[in-house]
Coordinates of C-alpha atoms (C1' of nucleotides) in Angstrom, one line a residue:
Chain D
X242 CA 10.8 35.7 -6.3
X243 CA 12.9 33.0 -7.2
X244 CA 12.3 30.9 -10.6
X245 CA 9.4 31.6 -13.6
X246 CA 6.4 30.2 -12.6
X247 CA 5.6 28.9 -15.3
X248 CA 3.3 26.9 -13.9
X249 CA 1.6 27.7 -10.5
X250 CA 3.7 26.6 -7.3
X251 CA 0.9 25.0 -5.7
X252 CA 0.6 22.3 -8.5
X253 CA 4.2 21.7 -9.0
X254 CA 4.3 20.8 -4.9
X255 CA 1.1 18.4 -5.7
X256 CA 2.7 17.3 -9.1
X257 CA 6.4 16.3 -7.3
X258 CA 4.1 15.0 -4.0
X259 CA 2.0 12.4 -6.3
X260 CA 5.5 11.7 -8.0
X261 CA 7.2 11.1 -4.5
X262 CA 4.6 9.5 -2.8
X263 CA 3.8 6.9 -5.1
X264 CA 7.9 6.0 -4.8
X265 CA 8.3 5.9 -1.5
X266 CA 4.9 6.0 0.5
X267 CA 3.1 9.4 2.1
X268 CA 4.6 8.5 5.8
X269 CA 8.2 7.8 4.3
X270 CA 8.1 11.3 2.1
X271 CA 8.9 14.3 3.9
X272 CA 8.4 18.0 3.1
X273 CA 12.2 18.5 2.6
X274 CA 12.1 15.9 -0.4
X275 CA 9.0 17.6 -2.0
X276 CA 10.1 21.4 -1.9
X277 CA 14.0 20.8 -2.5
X278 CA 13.0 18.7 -5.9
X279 CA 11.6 22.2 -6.8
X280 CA 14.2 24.3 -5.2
X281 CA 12.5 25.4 -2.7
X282 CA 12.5 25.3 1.2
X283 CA 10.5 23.7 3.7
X284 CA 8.7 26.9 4.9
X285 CA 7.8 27.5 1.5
X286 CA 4.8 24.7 1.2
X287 CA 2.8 26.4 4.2
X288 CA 2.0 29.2 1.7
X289 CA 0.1 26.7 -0.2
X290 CA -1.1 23.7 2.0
X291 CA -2.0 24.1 5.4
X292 CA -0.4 20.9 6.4
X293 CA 1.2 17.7 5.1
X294 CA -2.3 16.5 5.2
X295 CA -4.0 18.5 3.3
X296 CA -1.5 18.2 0.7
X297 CA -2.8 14.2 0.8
X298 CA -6.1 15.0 0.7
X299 CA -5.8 17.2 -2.3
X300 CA -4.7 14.9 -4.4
X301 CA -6.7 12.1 -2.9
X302 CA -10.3 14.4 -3.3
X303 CA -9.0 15.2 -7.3
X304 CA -8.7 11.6 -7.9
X305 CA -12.1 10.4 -6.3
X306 CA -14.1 13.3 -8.3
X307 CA -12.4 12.2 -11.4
X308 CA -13.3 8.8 -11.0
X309 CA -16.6 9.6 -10.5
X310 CA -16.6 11.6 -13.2
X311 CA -15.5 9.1 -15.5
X312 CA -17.8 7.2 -14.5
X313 CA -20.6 8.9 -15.1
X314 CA -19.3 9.6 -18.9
X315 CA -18.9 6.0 -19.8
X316 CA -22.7 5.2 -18.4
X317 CA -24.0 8.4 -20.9
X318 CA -22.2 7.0 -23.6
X319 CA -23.3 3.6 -23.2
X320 CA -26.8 3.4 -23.8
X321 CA -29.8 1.1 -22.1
X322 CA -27.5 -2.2 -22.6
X323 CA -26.4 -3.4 -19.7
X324 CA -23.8 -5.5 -21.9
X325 CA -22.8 -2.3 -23.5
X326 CA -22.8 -0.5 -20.4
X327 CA -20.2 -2.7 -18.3
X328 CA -18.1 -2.9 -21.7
X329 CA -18.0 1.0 -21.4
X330 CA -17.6 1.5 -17.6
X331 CA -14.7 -1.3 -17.4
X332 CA -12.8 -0.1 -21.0
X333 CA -13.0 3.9 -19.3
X334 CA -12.1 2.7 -15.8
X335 CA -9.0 0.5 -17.1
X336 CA -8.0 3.6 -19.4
X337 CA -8.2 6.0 -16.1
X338 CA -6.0 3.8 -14.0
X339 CA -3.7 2.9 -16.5
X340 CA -3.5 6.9 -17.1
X341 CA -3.5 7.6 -13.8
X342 CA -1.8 5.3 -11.7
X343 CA 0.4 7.3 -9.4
X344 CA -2.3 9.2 -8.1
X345 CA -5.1 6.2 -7.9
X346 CA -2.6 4.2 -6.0
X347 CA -1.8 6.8 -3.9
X348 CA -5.4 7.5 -3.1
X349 CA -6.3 3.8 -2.6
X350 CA -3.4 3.3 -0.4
X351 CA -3.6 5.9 2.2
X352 CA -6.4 7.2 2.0
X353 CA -7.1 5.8 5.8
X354 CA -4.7 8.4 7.2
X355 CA -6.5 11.6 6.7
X356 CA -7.8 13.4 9.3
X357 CA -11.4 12.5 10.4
X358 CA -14.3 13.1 8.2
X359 CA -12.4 12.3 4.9
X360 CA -11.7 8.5 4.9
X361 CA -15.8 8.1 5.2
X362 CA -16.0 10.2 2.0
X363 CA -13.7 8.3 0.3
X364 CA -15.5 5.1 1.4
X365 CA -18.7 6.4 0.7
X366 CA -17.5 7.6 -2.4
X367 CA -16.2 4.0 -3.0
X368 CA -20.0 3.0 -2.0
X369 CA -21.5 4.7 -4.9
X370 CA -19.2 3.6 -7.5
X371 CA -19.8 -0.4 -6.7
X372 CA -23.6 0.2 -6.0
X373 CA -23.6 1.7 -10.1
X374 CA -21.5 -1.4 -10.8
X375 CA -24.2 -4.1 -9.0
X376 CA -27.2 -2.4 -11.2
X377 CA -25.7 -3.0 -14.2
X378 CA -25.2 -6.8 -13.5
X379 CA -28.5 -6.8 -11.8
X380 CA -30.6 -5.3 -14.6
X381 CA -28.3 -7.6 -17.2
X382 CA -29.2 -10.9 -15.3
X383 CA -32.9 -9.8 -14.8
X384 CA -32.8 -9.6 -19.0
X385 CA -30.6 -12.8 -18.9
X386 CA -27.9 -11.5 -20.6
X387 CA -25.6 -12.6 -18.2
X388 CA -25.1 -16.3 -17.2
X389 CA -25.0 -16.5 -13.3
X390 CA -23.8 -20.1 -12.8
X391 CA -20.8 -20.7 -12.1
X392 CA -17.6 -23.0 -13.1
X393 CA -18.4 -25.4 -10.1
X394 CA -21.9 -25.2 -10.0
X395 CA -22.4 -22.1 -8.0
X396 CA -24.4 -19.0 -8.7
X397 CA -22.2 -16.1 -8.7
X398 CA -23.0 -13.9 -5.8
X399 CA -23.5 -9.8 -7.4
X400 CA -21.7 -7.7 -4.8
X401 CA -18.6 -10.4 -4.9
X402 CA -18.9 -9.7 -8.7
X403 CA -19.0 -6.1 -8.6
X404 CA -16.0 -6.2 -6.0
X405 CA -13.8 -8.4 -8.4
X406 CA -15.1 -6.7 -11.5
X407 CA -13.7 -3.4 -9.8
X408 CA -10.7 -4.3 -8.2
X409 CA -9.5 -5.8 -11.5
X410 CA -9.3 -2.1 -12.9
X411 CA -7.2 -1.0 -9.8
X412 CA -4.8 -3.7 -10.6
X413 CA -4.2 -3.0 -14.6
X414 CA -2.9 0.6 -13.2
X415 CA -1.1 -0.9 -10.4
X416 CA 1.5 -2.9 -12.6
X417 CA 0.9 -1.0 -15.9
X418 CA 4.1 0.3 -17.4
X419 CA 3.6 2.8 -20.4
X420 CA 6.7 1.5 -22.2
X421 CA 5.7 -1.9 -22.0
X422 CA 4.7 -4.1 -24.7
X423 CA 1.4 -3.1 -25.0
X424 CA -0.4 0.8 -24.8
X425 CA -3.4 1.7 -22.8
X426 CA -6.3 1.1 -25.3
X427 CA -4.9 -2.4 -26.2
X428 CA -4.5 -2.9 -22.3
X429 CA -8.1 -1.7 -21.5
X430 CA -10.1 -3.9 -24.4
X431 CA -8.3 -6.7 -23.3
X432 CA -9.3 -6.4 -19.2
X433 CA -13.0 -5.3 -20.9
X434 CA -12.8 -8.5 -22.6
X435 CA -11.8 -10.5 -19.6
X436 CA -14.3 -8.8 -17.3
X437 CA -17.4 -8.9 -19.3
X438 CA -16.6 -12.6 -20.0
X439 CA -16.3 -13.1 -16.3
X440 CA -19.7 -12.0 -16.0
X441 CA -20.8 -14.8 -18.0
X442 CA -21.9 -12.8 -21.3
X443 CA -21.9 -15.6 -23.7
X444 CA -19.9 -15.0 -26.6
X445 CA -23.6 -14.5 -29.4
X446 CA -24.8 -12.0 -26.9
X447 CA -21.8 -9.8 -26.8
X448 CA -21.6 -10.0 -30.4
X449 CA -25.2 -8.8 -30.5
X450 CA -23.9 -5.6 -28.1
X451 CA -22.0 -4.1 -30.8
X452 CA -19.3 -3.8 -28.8
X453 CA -17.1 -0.7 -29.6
X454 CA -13.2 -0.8 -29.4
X455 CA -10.9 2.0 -29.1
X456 CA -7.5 0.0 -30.3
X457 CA -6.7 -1.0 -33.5
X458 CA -9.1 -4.2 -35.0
Chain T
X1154 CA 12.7 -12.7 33.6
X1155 CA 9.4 -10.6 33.7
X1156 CA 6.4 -12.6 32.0
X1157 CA 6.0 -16.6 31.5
X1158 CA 6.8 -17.1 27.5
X1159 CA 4.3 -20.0 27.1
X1160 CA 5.2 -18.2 23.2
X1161 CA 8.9 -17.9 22.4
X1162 CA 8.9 -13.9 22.3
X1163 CA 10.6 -13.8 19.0
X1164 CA 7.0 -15.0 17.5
X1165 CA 5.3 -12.9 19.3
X1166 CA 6.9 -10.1 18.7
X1167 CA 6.0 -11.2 14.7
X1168 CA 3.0 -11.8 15.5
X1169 CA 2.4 -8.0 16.5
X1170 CA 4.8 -6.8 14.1
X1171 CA 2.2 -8.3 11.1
X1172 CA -1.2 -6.7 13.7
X1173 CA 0.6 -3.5 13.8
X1174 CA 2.3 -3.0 9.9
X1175 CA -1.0 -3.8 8.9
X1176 CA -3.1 -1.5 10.3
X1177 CA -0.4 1.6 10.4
X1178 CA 1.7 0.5 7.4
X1179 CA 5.8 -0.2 8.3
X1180 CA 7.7 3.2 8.5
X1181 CA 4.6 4.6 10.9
X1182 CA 5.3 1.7 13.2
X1183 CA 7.9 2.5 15.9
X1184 CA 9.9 -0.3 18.0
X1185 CA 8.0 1.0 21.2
X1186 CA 4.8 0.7 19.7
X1187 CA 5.8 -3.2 19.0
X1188 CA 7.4 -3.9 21.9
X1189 CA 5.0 -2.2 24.7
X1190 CA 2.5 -3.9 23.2
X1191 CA 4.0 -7.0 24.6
X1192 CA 5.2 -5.1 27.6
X1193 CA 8.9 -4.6 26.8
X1194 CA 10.9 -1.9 25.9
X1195 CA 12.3 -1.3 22.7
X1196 CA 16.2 -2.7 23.6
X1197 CA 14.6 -6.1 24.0
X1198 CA 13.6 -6.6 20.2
X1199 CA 17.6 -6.5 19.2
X1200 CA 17.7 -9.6 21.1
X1201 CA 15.9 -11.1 18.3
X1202 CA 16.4 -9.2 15.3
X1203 CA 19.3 -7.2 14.2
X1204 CA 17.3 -4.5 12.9
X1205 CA 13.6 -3.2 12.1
X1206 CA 14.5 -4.5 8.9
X1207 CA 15.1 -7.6 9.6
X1208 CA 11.4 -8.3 11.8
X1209 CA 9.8 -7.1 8.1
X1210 CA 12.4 -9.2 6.0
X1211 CA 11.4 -12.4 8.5
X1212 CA 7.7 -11.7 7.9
X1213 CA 7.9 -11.3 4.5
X1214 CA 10.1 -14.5 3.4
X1215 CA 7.8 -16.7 5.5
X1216 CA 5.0 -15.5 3.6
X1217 CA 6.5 -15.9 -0.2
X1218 CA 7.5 -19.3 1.0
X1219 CA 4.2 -20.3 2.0
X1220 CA 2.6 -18.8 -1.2
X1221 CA 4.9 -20.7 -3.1
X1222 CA 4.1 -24.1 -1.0
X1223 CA 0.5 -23.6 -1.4
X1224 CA 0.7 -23.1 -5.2
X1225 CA 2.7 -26.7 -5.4
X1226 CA -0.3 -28.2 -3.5
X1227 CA -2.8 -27.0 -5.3
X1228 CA -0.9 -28.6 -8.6
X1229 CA -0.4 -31.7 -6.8
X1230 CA -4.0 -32.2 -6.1
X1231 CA -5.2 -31.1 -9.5
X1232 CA -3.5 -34.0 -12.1
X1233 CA -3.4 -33.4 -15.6
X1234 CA -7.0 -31.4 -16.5
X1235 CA -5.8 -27.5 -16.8
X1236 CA -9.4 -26.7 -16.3
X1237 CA -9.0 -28.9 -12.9
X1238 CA -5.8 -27.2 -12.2
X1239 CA -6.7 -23.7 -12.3
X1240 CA -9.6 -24.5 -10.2
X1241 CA -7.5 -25.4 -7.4
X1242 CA -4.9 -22.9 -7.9
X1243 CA -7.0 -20.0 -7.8
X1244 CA -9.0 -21.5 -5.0
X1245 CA -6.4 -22.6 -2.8
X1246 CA -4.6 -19.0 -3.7
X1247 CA -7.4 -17.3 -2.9
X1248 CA -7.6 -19.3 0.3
X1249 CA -4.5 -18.0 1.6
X1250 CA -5.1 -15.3 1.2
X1251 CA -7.9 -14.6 2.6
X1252 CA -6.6 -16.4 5.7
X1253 CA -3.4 -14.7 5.8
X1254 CA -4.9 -11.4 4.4
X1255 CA -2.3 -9.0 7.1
X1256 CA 0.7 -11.1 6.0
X1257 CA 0.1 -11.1 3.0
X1258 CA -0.7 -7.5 2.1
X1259 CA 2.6 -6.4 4.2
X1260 CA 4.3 -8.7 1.8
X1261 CA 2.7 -6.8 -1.1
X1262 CA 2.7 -3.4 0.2
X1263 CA 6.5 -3.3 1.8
X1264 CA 8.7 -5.7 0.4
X1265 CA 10.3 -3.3 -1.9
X1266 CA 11.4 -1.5 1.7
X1267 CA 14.0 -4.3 2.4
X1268 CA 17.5 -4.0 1.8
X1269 CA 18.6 -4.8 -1.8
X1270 CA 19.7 -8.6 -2.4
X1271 CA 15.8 -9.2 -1.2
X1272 CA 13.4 -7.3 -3.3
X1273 CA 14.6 -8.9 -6.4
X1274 CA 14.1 -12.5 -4.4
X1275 CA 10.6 -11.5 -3.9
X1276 CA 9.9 -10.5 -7.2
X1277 CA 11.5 -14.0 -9.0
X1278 CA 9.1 -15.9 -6.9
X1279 CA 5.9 -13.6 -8.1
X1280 CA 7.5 -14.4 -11.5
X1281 CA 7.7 -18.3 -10.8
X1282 CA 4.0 -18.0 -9.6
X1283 CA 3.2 -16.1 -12.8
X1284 CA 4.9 -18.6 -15.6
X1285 CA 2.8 -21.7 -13.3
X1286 CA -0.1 -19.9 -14.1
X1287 CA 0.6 -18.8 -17.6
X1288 CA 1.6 -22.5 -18.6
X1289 CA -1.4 -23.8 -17.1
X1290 CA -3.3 -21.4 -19.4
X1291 CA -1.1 -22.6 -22.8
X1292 CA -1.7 -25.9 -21.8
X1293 CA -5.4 -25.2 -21.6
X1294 CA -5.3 -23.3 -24.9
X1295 CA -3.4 -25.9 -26.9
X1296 CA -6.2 -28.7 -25.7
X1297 CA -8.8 -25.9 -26.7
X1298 CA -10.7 -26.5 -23.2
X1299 CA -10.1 -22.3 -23.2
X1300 CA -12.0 -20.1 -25.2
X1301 CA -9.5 -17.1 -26.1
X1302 CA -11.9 -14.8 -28.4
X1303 CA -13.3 -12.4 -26.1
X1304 CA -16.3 -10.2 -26.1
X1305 CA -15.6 -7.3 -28.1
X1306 CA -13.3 -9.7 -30.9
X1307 CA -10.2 -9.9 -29.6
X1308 CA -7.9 -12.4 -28.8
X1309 CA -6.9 -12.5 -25.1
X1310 CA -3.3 -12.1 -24.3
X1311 CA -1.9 -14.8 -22.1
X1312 CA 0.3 -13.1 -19.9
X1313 CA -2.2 -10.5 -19.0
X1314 CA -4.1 -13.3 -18.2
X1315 CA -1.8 -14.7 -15.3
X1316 CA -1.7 -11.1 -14.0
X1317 CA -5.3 -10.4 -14.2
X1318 CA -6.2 -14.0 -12.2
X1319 CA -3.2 -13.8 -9.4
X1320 CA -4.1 -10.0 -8.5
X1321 CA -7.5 -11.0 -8.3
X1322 CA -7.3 -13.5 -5.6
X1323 CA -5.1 -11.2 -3.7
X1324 CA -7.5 -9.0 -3.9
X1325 CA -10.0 -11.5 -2.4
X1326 CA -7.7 -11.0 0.9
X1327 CA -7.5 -7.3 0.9
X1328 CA -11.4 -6.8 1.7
X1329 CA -12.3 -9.8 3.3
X1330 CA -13.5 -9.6 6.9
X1331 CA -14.0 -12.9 8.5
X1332 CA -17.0 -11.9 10.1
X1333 CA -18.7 -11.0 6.8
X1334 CA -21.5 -12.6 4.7
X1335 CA -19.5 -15.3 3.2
X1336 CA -17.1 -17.3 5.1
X1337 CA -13.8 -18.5 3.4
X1338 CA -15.0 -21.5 1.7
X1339 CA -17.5 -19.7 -0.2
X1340 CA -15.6 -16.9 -1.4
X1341 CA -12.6 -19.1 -2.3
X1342 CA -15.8 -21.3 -4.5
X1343 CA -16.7 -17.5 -5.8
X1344 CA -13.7 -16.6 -7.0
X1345 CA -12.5 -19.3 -8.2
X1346 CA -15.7 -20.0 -10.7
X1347 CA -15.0 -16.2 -11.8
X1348 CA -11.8 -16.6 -12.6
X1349 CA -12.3 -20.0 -14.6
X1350 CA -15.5 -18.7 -16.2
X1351 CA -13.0 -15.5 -17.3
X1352 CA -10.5 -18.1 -18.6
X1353 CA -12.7 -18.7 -21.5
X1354 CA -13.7 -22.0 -19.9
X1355 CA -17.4 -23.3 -21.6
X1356 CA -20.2 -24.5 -19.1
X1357 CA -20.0 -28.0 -20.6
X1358 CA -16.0 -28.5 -20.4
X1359 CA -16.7 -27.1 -17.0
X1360 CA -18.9 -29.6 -15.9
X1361 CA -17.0 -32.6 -17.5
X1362 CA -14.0 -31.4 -15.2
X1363 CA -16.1 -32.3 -12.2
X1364 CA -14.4 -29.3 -10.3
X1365 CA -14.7 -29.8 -6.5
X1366 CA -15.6 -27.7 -4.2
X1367 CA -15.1 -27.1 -0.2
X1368 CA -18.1 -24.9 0.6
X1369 CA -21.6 -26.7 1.1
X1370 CA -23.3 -27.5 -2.2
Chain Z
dG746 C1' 27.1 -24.0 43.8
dG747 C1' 29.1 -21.6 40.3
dT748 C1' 29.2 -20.2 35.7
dC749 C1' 27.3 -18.9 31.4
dC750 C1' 24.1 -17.4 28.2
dA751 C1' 19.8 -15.8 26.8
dT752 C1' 17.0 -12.1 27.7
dG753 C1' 15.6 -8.0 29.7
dT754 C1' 16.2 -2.8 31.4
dC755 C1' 17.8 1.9 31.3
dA756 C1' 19.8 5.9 29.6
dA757 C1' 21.8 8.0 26.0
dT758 C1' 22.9 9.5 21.1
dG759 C1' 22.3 11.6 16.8
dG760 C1' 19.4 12.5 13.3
dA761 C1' 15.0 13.5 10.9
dC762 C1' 10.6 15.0 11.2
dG763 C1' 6.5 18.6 10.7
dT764 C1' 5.6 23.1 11.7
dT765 C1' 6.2 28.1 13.1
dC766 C1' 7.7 32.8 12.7
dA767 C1' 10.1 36.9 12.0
dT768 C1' 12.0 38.7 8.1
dA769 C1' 13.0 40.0 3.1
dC770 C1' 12.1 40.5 -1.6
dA771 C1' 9.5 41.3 -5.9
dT772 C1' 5.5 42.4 -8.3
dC773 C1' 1.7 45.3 -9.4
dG774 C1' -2.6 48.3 -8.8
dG775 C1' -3.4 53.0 -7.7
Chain G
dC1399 C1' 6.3 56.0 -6.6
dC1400 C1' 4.3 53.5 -2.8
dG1401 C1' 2.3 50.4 0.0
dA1402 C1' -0.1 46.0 -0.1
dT1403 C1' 0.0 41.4 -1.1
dG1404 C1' 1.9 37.0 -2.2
dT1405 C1' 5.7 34.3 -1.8
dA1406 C1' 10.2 32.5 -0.1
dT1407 C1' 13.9 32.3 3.4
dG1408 C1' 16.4 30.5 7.3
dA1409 C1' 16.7 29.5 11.8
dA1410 C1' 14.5 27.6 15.4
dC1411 C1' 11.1 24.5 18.2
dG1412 C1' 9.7 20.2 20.3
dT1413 C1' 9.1 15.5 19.4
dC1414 C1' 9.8 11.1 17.9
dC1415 C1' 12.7 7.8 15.8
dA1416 C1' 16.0 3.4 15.4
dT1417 C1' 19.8 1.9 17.5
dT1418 C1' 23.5 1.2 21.0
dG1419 C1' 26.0 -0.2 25.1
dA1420 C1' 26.6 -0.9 29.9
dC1421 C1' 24.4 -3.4 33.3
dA1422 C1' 21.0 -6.6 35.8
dT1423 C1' 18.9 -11.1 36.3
dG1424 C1' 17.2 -15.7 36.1
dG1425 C1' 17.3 -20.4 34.7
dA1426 C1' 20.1 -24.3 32.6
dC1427 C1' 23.7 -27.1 32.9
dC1428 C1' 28.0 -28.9 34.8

DNA sequence: GGTCCATGTCAATGGACGTTCATACATCGG
DNA sequence: CCGATGTATGAACGTCCATTGACATGGACC
């Protein structure tokens, strides 16, 4: 009755909620904060969301598919080369946190409080995505296109890898600014770079890849 | 009065404060929850610090400081090789913070939660950590014991560098469980050849740094 | 033995929180 | 034109919160 919806109520609420808990944290942010940025009263959100909750896990269950989803893309678009392929999932991944940061961090940060049978989703969820990540490096050592000893004289351990190699991407989108000194394709070639190098691609083999880059040269 | 302090309560009361921040984050933590853990009631914890505040500010300055003394350490140990040096350093980092993963991700997570002289405190001393690593790297560069061309045929950006190795190790601490797989010394050796092998470092250089290493073998 | 100080209890205060509910309006299909 | 539906209000609720201040107590030290 109010203002022009313009856009639908229910995603201006999640819109000003990802905005408000990525500032101040989902326990610290109250409803009052969320509906009077839009003008609105408290009441008003329960037409929407059934509870504070579910207002989280909304935005929480959006991310996750979207990851996924990405994901999935970058692995089509990759090809059979497992060089190729961790070039494409890291580059995509780095792009959707960069893109996406308020929401990722939100999701990675409290994702623990929702109600009972969503934080296993969301760890499960988490599952799938590292499991994709450990074929890739397991298929590209098996053709020995990645170099497993370490710096030190160790062999790199996979699921270590795969759980460095995907926290990185987090990380890019945690401290990310978009009016920093560089944009998000210059960002995410770089930390594709870095990543592919950390799984020991020597430098002839990655040249072989054909390695595509979205950024300028 | 009531129970025999073989701890002086203050530290214990930190000591539950770090148990209890970590696994509920700060603002869902309540005095009583703290202080009945320990079998007081909530007056008793302004007998030791002026404020809720204060218990997170006391936690979180202890843990910068230590950061900051481990990171001297590691140089000290480490001579003149930058190869040598960034070993330790990421290794001793990781280290840390793996062993004081609760500490440590309170620091992280809450810090910008403190009253306003302090956040800006805590953010010089990430930026002192960052210009050690970053100068370690231009040393490294300038002696051509790092290889900066990455895969894909670009030339890595030294400050993302710094970022992309400290959040790493950080990292490191925010899944580790001590009764996992690998115990400290071996993930601290993982990481730690990951992040030198992502440096750009070449196997031989590697090996004429004869990098040490705690774990077995 | 008396005094003091550190340390604790207990009760209270004022505010903020998520959520509910009866009520009102506005829009739109018939 | 009318009722139904979706949406917002505003006031209340019960609960929990951090913090305070008056009071008790026990050990250390003179």
């Amino acid at each position: 009755m109010t203002t022009a919806p313009t856009e639908k109520t229910a995603r201006r609420i999640e819109a000003t909620a990802v905005e408000l808990f990525f500032r101040e944290g989902y326990p610290k942010t109250s409803i009052r904060e969320i509906t009077s940025a839009l003008g609105l009263t408290p009441g008003a959100l329960y037409n929407h969301f059934r509870s504070k909750e579910e207002l989280l896990y909304a935005i929480v269950s959006k991310t996750h598919a979207a990851i996924e989803q990405t994901l999935e893309e970058a692995l089509l678009r990759a090809g059979d080369d497992p060089v190729r392929q961790l070039w494409e999932v890291t580059r995509s991944l780095t792009v959707f946190y960069t893109e996406h940061q308020k929401e990722a961090i939100i999701s990675k940060q409290e994702y623990k409080r929702l109600p009972d049978p969503h934080p296993a989703e969301m760890l499960s969820s988490e599952r799938r995505i590292r499991r994709t990540v450990e074929r890739i490096l397991e298929r590209g050592v098996r053709q020995e296109l990645f170099h497993l000893t370490l710096p030190g004289g160790r062999e790199a351990d996979i699921p270590i890898m795969a759980k460095a190699i995907l926290d990185q991407m987090i990380n890019a989108g945690v401290w990310f600014r978009p009016d920093g000194r560089l944009g998000v394709a210059d960002l995410a070639d770089q930390y594709a770079g870095l990543l592919v190098q950390m799984a020991g691609v020597a430098p002839d083999v990655a040249r072989a890849a054909t390695l595509p880059s979205t950024g300028r040269a």
